[in-house]
Amino acid sequence: MNTTTLDYGIRPQGYRLPDATHAGAVRLHVRDLRRSVDYYTNVIGLRVLVQSGDTAALGAPGDDRPLVRLQARADLTPVPRRGVFGLYHFAILLPDRASLGRFVRHLAALGQPVGAADHLVSEALYLTDPDGLGIEVYVDRPRASWQHSNRELLMATDPLDLAAVAAAGNDEPWTGVPAGTTMGHVHLHVGDLEGARRFFHGALGLDLVVWRYPRALFFSAGGYHHHLGTNTWAAGPAASEGQARLLDWELLVPSAEDAAAAARSLTEAGYRAERDAEAWVAADPWGTRLVLRTP
């Protein structure tokens, strides 16, 4: 079992995921594959790794591992504006602030609507894809600058100095996400925070790192600010099969033994985890599927 000691965060009482655990690909149900591929390549800046029939996988240069998988179905309806249980956003992590600065200017040149926030631990931009699915593109501040109080990591949603971020790009052109871009975290709408705490902290084995943020909890492995956010900001219910939605998201662990141990911890806590050909698959209490696999 992992024995790392941190100055912040609450460890689960039982099984704890390894420090090297991190978020992997998200799989999205979209209405129009061509439209979505165009958006994720030309606006977000991912590259197509493979495309066939009604599916596509996109990622970063120099890495054949997908960050976003798309599965299309022509009769889907967009995400309701009120929000549903499931995806709030997935978050693409750029390797440096200069890249985020170039992305800011790229979005401005496109006239693309964008939100922005300073989270103290990171600087973030927020977008919505053509089906209403939420996306964050962000950069971390150095971990040494993160602050904590009474074992809780300090995060906020403050205004972002967009001019300063844009200036960090040094007037260089945006040519798509750079090498080293990864999936930083996933943020979900859930039905209740105590249920989220039981599933993701008590059973799955993520550390709880932020718990006083309004109607939200944040979880991570290895002291990261969060690999998973959960909130009760949407009225629900869960997304239906006829809506654009998050089909599943990956949590990558170092070894097959780690994946099996996490699945066993979920099962012992009363949740269902099933083995498929390559991974363990479970669903949270609101039906969002989690895939536990190795890189």
XYZ file of C-alpha atoms in Angstrom:
295
model
C 0.000 0.000 0.000
C 1.152 3.542 -0.788
C 2.726 5.219 2.248
C 3.458 8.732 0.950
C 2.918 11.392 3.618
C 1.578 14.778 2.503
C 1.081 18.084 4.295
C -2.488 18.179 2.983
C -5.307 15.852 2.067
C -7.192 13.065 3.809
C -6.099 9.511 3.035
C -8.741 6.798 2.648
C -8.919 4.484 5.655
C -8.502 1.388 3.506
C -7.110 0.909 0.022
C -5.217 3.873 -1.435
C -4.409 4.289 -5.126
C -0.711 4.601 -6.064
C 0.858 8.048 -6.337
C 1.431 7.569 -10.079
C -2.322 7.248 -10.784
C -3.614 9.814 -13.271
C -6.531 10.527 -15.594
C -6.637 8.973 -19.046
C -8.925 9.247 -22.053
C -12.561 10.291 -22.047
C -15.058 8.678 -24.434
C -17.798 11.004 -25.644
C -21.108 10.303 -27.350
C -21.576 12.969 -30.038
C -24.121 13.577 -32.753
C -21.990 14.393 -35.816
C -18.526 12.859 -36.056
C -17.275 15.190 -38.783
C -18.427 18.253 -36.849
C -16.834 17.042 -33.634
C -13.534 16.052 -35.270
C -13.386 19.490 -36.880
C -13.956 21.141 -33.502
C -11.441 19.074 -31.568
C -8.746 19.513 -34.216
C -9.242 23.110 -35.367
C -10.462 24.712 -32.138
C -8.928 22.586 -29.380
C -5.863 21.562 -31.372
C -5.784 17.787 -30.946
C -4.690 15.531 -33.803
C -6.592 12.559 -35.200
C -4.930 9.289 -34.275
C -7.462 7.026 -35.974
C -10.899 7.489 -37.535
C -13.187 4.753 -38.792
C -16.924 4.601 -39.351
C -18.663 6.424 -36.513
C -15.650 6.599 -34.178
C -12.445 8.588 -33.871
C -9.593 8.916 -31.396
C -7.620 12.125 -30.898
C -4.471 12.932 -28.965
C -1.334 15.028 -28.674
C 1.768 15.051 -30.915
C 4.350 12.402 -30.182
C 1.958 10.202 -28.232
C -0.284 7.510 -29.672
C -2.412 7.272 -26.535
C -5.827 8.907 -27.083
C -7.009 11.773 -24.919
C -10.494 12.014 -26.452
C -12.459 9.193 -28.069
C -15.541 10.104 -30.074
C -18.478 7.810 -30.795
C -21.195 9.271 -33.007
C -24.911 8.619 -33.208
C -27.035 10.812 -35.463
C -30.166 11.011 -33.286
C -28.534 12.351 -30.102
C -29.771 15.570 -28.509
C -27.408 18.140 -26.959
C -26.627 18.308 -23.256
C -29.514 20.111 -21.479
C -28.585 23.593 -20.318
C -29.606 22.764 -16.754
C -26.956 20.028 -16.686
C -27.293 16.341 -15.875
C -25.425 13.883 -13.673
C -22.260 12.895 -15.490
C -19.816 15.180 -17.230
C -19.281 18.738 -16.041
C -16.040 18.983 -17.992
C -12.897 17.093 -18.874
C -9.655 19.009 -18.545
C -6.756 19.008 -21.013
C -3.485 19.945 -19.300
C -0.947 21.890 -21.365
C 2.719 21.562 -20.399
C 3.489 25.277 -19.926
C 1.971 28.743 -19.596
C 3.332 29.867 -22.955
C 1.169 27.249 -24.653
C -1.914 28.488 -22.798
C -1.040 32.038 -23.889
C -0.889 30.977 -27.534
C -4.205 29.156 -27.081
C -5.815 32.338 -25.680
C -4.843 34.287 -28.802
C -5.948 31.418 -31.042
C -9.435 31.422 -29.494
C -9.645 35.208 -29.799
C -8.748 35.004 -33.500
C -11.524 32.441 -34.009
C -14.027 34.536 -32.060
C -14.613 31.472 -29.895
C -16.599 32.044 -26.675
C -14.520 31.132 -23.650
C -14.679 31.331 -19.874
C -11.641 31.756 -17.668
C -10.652 31.305 -14.032
C -7.657 31.474 -11.726
C -7.876 28.479 -9.385
C -4.726 29.378 -7.385
C -3.189 26.004 -8.277
C -3.857 26.480 -11.990
C -4.992 28.879 -14.712
C -7.896 27.639 -16.800
C -10.012 28.313 -19.866
C -13.480 26.816 -20.345
C -15.238 25.916 -23.583
C -18.280 23.950 -24.733
C -18.155 21.602 -27.707
C -20.873 21.495 -30.413
C -22.931 18.998 -28.378
C -22.786 21.030 -25.164
C -20.050 18.949 -23.513
C -17.776 20.910 -21.193
C -14.015 21.262 -21.758
C -11.293 22.859 -19.666
C -7.854 23.663 -21.078
C -5.414 24.640 -18.364
C -1.886 24.915 -17.047
C -0.677 24.171 -13.542
C 1.170 26.592 -11.340
C 4.347 25.122 -9.777
C 3.417 22.690 -7.033
C 5.724 24.519 -4.597
C 3.397 27.541 -4.834
C 0.255 25.630 -3.820
C -1.049 26.562 -0.398
C -2.998 24.585 2.158
C -4.750 25.172 5.464
C -5.766 22.594 8.080
C -4.789 19.833 5.640
C -7.013 21.202 2.854
C -5.477 22.378 -0.391
C -6.578 25.932 -1.192
C -8.448 26.380 -4.461
C -10.672 29.214 -5.650
C -12.429 30.540 -8.740
C -10.954 34.007 -9.180
C -10.785 36.189 -12.307
C -7.971 35.179 -14.649
C -5.580 37.825 -15.982
C -6.090 36.902 -19.629
C -3.766 39.636 -20.879
C -0.916 38.305 -18.763
C -1.564 34.742 -19.915
C -1.702 35.835 -23.574
C 1.571 37.737 -23.149
C 3.246 34.543 -21.946
C 2.820 33.170 -25.471
C 5.485 35.578 -26.769
C 3.518 36.283 -29.979
C 4.262 32.785 -31.259
C 1.513 31.142 -33.340
C -0.713 28.381 -32.030
C -0.068 25.180 -33.980
C -2.212 22.851 -31.904
C -1.615 21.301 -28.509
C 2.111 20.703 -27.958
C 3.863 17.471 -27.142
C 3.464 16.696 -23.461
C -0.234 17.606 -23.362
C -2.172 15.188 -21.156
C -5.598 14.649 -19.614
C -5.297 16.498 -16.323
C -8.592 15.674 -14.655
C -12.285 14.962 -15.041
C -15.046 16.865 -13.231
C -18.454 15.267 -12.733
C -21.925 16.358 -11.736
C -23.134 13.971 -9.009
C -26.304 13.517 -7.001
C -24.820 14.003 -3.528
C -21.380 14.665 -2.084
C -21.501 12.019 0.618
C -22.158 9.374 -2.009
C -19.241 10.721 -4.027
C -17.010 10.604 -0.962
C -17.965 6.979 -0.232
C -17.363 5.818 -3.794
C -14.283 7.757 -4.907
C -12.515 8.146 -1.548
C -13.667 5.297 0.662
C -13.958 2.590 -2.011
C -11.832 3.594 -5.004
C -8.986 4.934 -2.876
C -8.419 8.543 -3.977
C -7.260 11.091 -1.401
C -9.748 13.840 -0.529
C -7.875 17.138 -0.999
C -10.543 19.886 -1.109
C -13.801 19.699 0.860
C -14.876 23.258 1.705
C -15.389 24.424 -1.869
C -19.101 25.265 -2.309
C -21.067 22.077 -3.061
C -18.007 20.282 -4.409
C -15.333 17.767 -3.437
C -11.974 17.240 -5.122
C -9.981 13.994 -5.099
C -6.503 13.018 -6.263
C -3.570 10.626 -6.034
C 0.003 11.526 -5.220
C -0.740 15.008 -3.929
C -2.082 16.447 -7.190
C -4.678 19.215 -6.826
C -7.300 16.951 -8.363
C -7.641 14.115 -10.801
C -11.370 14.185 -10.135
C -13.796 16.923 -9.186
C -17.391 16.279 -8.145
C -20.174 18.787 -7.587
C -23.913 19.037 -6.981
C -24.417 22.055 -9.243
C -26.742 20.239 -11.685
C -30.294 19.185 -10.938
C -29.954 15.836 -12.720
C -31.097 13.213 -13.548
C -28.362 11.167 -15.224
C -27.870 11.677 -18.950
C -30.035 9.404 -21.065
C -28.914 7.177 -23.929
C -30.443 9.676 -26.344
C -28.308 12.594 -25.143
C -24.742 13.581 -25.914
C -22.761 12.564 -22.860
C -19.628 11.125 -21.314
C -19.698 7.394 -21.990
C -16.729 6.635 -19.742
C -13.452 8.018 -18.442
C -10.174 6.337 -17.636
C -8.113 6.274 -14.487
C -4.647 4.950 -15.280
C -2.717 3.019 -12.630
C 0.864 1.738 -12.827
C 0.172 -2.006 -13.064
C -2.490 -4.616 -13.688
C -2.170 -5.590 -10.033
C -3.047 -2.017 -9.015
C -6.128 -2.050 -11.239
C -7.232 -5.367 -9.764
C -6.668 -4.089 -6.216
C -8.786 -0.992 -6.867
C -11.527 -3.133 -8.387
C -11.392 -5.453 -5.379
C -11.701 -2.471 -3.019
C -14.778 -1.267 -4.909
C -16.334 -4.734 -4.774
C -15.655 -5.132 -1.053
C -17.394 -1.774 -0.475
C -20.524 -3.068 -2.205
C -20.033 -1.647 -5.701
C -19.780 -3.643 -8.910
C -16.506 -3.864 -10.850
C -16.216 -6.126 -13.882
C -13.215 -7.296 -15.874
C -13.232 -6.899 -19.647
C -10.500 -7.789 -22.116
C -8.171 -4.942 -21.158
C -9.443 -3.227 -18.021
C -11.728 -3.161 -15.000
C -14.978 -1.232 -15.437
C -17.211 0.186 -12.707
C -20.030 2.712 -12.560
C -20.369 5.411 -9.934
C -23.698 5.731 -8.065
C -25.084 7.969 -10.847
C -24.193 5.624 -13.691
C -21.034 7.272 -15.020
C -18.633 4.532 -16.103
C -15.046 4.467 -14.852
C -12.394 2.385 -16.625
C -9.392 1.288 -14.551
C -6.461 0.370 -16.771
C -2.679 0.572 -17.087
C -0.976 3.089 -19.411
